[in-house]
Coordinates of N, CA and C in Angstrom, one line a residue:
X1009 N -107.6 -15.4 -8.0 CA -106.1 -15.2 -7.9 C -105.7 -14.6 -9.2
X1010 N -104.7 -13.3 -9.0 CA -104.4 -12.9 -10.2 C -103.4 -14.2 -10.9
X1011 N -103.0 -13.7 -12.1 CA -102.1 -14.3 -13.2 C -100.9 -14.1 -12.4
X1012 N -99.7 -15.0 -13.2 CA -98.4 -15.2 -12.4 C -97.7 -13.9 -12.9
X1013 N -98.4 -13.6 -14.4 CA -97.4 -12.4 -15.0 C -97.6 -11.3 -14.3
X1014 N -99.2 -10.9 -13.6 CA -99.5 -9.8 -12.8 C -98.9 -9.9 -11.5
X1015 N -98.9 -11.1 -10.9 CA -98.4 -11.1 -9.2 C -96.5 -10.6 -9.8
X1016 N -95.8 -10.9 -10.6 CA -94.6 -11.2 -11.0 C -93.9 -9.6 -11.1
X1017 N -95.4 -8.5 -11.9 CA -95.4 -7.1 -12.4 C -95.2 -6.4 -10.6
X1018 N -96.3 -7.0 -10.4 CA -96.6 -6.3 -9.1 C -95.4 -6.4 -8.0
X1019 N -94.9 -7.5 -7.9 CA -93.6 -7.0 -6.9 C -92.6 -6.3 -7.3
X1020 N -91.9 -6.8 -8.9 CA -91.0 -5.8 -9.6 C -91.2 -4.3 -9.4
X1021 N -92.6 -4.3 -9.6 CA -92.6 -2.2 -8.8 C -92.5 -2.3 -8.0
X1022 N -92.6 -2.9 -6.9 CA -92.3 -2.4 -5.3 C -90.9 -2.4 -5.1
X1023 N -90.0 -3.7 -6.1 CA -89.1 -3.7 -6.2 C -87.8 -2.3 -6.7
X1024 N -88.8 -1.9 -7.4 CA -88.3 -0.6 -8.3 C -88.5 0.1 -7.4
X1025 N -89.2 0.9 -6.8 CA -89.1 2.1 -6.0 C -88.5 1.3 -4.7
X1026 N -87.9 0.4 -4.0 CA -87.0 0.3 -3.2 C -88.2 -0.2 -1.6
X1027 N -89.4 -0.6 -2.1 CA -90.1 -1.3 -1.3 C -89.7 -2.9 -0.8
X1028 N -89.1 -3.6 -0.8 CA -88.9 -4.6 -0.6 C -89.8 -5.6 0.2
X1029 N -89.3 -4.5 1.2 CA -90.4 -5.1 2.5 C -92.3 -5.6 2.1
X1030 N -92.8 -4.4 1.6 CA -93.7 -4.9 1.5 C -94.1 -5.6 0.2
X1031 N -93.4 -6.1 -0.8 CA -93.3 -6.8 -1.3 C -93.4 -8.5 -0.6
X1032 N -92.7 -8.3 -0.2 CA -92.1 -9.8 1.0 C -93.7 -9.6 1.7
X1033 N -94.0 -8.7 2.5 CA -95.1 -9.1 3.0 C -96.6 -9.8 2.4
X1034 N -96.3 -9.0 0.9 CA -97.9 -9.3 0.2 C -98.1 -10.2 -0.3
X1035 N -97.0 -10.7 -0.6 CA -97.0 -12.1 -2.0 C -95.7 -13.0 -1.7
X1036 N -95.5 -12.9 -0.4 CA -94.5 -14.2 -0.3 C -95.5 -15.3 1.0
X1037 N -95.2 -16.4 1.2 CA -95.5 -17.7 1.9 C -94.8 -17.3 3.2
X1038 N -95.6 -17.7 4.0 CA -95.0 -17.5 5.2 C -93.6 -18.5 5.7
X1039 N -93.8 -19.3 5.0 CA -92.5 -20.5 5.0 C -91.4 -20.3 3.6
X1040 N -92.1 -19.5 3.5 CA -90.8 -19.0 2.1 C -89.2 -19.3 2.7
X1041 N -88.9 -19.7 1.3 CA -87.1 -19.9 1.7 C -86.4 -18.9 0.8
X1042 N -85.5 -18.6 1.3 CA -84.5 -17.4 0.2 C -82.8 -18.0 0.3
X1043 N -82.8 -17.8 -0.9 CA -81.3 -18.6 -0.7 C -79.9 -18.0 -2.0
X1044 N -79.1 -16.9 -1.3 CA -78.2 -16.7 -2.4 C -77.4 -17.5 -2.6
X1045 N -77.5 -17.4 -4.5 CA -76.3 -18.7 -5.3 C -76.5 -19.8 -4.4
X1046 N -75.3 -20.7 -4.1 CA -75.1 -22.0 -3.4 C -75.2 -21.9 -1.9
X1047 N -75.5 -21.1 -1.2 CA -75.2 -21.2 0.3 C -77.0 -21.6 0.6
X1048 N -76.8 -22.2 1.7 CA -77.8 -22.7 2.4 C -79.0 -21.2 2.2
X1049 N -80.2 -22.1 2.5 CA -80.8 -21.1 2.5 C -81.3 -20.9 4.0
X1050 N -81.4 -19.4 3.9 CA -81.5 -19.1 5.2 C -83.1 -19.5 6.2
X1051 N -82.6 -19.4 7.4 CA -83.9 -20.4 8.3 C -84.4 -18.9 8.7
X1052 N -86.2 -19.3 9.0 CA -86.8 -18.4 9.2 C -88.3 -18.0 8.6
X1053 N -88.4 -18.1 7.0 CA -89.3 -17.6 6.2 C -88.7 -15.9 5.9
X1054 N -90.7 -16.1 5.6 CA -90.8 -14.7 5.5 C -90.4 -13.9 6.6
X1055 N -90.6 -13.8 8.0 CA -90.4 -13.1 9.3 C -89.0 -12.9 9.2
X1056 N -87.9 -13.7 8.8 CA -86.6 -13.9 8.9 C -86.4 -12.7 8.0
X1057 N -86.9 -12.7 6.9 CA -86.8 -12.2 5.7 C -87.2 -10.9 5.8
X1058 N -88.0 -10.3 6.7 CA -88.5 -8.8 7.0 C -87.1 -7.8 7.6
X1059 N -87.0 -9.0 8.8 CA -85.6 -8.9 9.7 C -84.4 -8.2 8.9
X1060 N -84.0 -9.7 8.2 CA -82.6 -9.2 7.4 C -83.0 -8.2 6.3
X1061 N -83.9 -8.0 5.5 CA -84.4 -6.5 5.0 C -83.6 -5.4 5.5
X1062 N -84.5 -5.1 7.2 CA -84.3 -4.2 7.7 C -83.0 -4.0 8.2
X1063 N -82.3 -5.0 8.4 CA -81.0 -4.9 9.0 C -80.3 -4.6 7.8
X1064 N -80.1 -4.9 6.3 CA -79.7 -4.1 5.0 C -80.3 -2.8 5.6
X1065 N -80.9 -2.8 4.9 CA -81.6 -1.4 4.2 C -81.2 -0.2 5.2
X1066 N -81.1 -0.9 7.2 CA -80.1 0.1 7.7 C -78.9 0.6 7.9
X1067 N -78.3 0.0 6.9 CA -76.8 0.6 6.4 C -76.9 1.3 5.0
X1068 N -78.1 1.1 4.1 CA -78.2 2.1 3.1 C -78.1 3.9 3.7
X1069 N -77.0 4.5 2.6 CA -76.9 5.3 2.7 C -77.7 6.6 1.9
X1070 N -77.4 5.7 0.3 CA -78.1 6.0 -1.1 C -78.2 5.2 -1.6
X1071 N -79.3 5.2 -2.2 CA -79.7 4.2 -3.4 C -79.7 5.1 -4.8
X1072 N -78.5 4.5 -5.7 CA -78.1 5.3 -7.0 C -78.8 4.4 -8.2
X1073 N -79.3 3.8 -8.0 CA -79.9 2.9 -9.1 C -80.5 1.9 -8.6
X1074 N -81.5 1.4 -9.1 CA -82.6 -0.4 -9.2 C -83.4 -0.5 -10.5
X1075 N -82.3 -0.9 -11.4 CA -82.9 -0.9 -12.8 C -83.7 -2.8 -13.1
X1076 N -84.3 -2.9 -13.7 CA -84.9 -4.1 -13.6 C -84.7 -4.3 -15.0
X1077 N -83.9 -5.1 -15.9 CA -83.7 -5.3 -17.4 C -84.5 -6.6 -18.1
X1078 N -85.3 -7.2 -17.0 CA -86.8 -7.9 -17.8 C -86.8 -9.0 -16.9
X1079 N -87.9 -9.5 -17.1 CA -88.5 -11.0 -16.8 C -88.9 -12.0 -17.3
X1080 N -89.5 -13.3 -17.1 CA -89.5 -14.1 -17.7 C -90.4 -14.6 -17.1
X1081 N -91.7 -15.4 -17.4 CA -92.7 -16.2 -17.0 C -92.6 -17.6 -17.3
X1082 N -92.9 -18.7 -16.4 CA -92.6 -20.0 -16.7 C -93.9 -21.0 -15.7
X1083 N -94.0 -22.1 -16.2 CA -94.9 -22.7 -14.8 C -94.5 -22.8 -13.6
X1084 N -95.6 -21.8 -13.2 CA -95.1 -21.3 -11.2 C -93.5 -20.9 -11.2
X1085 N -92.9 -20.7 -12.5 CA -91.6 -20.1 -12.0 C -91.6 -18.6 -12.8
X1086 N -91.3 -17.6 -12.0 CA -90.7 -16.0 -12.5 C -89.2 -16.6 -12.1
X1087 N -88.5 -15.3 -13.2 CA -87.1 -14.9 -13.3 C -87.0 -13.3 -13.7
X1088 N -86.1 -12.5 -13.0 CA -86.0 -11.1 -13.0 C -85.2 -10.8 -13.0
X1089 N -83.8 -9.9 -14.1 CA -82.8 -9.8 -14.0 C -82.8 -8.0 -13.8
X1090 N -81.8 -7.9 -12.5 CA -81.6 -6.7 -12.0 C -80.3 -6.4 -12.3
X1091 N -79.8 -4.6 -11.9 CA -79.1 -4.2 -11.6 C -79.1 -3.3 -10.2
X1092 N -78.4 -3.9 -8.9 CA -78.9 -2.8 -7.9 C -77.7 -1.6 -7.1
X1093 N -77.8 -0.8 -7.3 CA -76.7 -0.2 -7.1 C -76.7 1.0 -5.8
X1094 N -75.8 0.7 -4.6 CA -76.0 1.5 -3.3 C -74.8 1.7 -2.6
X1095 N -74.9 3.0 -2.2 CA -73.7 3.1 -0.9 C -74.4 2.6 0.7
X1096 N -73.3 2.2 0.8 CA -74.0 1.5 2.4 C -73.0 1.8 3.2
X1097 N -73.2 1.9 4.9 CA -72.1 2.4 5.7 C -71.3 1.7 6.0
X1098 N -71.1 0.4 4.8 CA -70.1 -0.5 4.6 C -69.4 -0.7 3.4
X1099 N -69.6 0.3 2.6 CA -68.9 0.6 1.2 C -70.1 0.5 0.6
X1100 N -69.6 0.7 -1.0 CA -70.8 0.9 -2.1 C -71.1 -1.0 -2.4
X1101 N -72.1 -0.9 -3.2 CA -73.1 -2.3 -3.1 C -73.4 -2.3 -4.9
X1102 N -72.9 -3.4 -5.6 CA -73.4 -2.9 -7.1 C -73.5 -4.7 -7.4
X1103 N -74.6 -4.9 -7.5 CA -75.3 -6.0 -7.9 C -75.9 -6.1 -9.0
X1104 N -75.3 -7.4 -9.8 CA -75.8 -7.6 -11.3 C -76.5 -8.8 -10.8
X1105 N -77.7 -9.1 -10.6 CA -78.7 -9.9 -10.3 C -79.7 -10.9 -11.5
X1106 N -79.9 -12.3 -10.3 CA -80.9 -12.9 -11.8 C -81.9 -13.5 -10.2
X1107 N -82.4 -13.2 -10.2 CA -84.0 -13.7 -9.3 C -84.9 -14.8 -10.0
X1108 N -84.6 -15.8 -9.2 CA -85.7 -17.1 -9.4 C -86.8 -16.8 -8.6
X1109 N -87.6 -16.9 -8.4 CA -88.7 -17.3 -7.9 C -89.7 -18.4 -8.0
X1110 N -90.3 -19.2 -6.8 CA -91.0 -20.5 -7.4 C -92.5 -20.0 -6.4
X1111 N -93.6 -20.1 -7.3 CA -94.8 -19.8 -6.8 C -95.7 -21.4 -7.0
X1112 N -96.5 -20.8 -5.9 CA -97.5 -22.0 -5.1 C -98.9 -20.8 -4.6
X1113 N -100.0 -20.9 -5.2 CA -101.5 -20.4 -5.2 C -101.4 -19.1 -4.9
X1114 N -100.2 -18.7 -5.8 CA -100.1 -17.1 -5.5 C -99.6 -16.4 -4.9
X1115 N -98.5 -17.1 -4.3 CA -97.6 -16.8 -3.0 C -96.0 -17.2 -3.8
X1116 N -94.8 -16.4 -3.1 CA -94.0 -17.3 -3.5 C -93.3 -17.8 -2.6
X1117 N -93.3 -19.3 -2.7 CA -92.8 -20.3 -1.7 C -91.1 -20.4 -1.8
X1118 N -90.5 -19.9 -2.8 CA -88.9 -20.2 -2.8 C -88.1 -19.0 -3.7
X1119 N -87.1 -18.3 -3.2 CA -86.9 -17.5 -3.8 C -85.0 -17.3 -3.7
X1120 N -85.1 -17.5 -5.0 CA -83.1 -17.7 -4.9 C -82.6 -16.7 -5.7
X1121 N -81.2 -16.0 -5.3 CA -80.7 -14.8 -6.0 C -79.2 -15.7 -6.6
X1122 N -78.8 -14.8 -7.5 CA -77.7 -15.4 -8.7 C -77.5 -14.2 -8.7
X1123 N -76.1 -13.8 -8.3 CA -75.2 -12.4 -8.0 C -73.9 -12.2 -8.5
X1124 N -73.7 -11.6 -9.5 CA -72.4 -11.2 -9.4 C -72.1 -9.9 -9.2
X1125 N -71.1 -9.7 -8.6 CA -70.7 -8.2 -8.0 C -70.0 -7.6 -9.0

């Protein structure tokens, strides 16, 4: 099993070039939970989480930025602070982000977003 800092490197690029999806696919749990700020997290896993991807990503119109301003390594926990910025056929999208992640044998089993618009 790679190191946490390499599995941690390796989605951040996928993240960077606007892969999401397979990110989610490679290195998340299949019972993974995702959960923005305080709201419940959502039911489903990963499979849920492929879903609602694609249902975003089909209102991107442009993607004007996904800058990644660093991370942080901790026991079984990553932290990754973003900036993501998009027009969507719902208005523009500009997200100042902090990404928790909690990993379990190389997978990540829990993954919560901290947003401010």
């Amino acid at each position: 099993m790679q190191d946490l800092a390499t599995l941690e490197t390796s989605i951040n690029a996928l993240n960077l070039k606007g892969d999401m999806a397979t990110a989610v696919q490679q290195f998340y749990a299949d019972d993974c939970t995702f959960q923005e700020g305080n709201q419940t997290a959502r039911p489903g896993g990963k499979a849920a989480q492929l879903t609602y991807l694609a249902n975003f990503f089909a209102t991107v119109t442009k993607v004007n930025a996904i800058k990644l301003h660093g991370q942080a390594i901790g026991d079984n926990l990553t932290i990754s602070e973003w900036t993501i910025d998009l027009a969507t056929t719902n208005g523009p999208v500009l997200w100042n982000e902090v990404m928790r992640r909690q990993w379990r044998d190389g997978k990540v089993v829990s993954e919560r977003y901290y947003t401010a618009a």
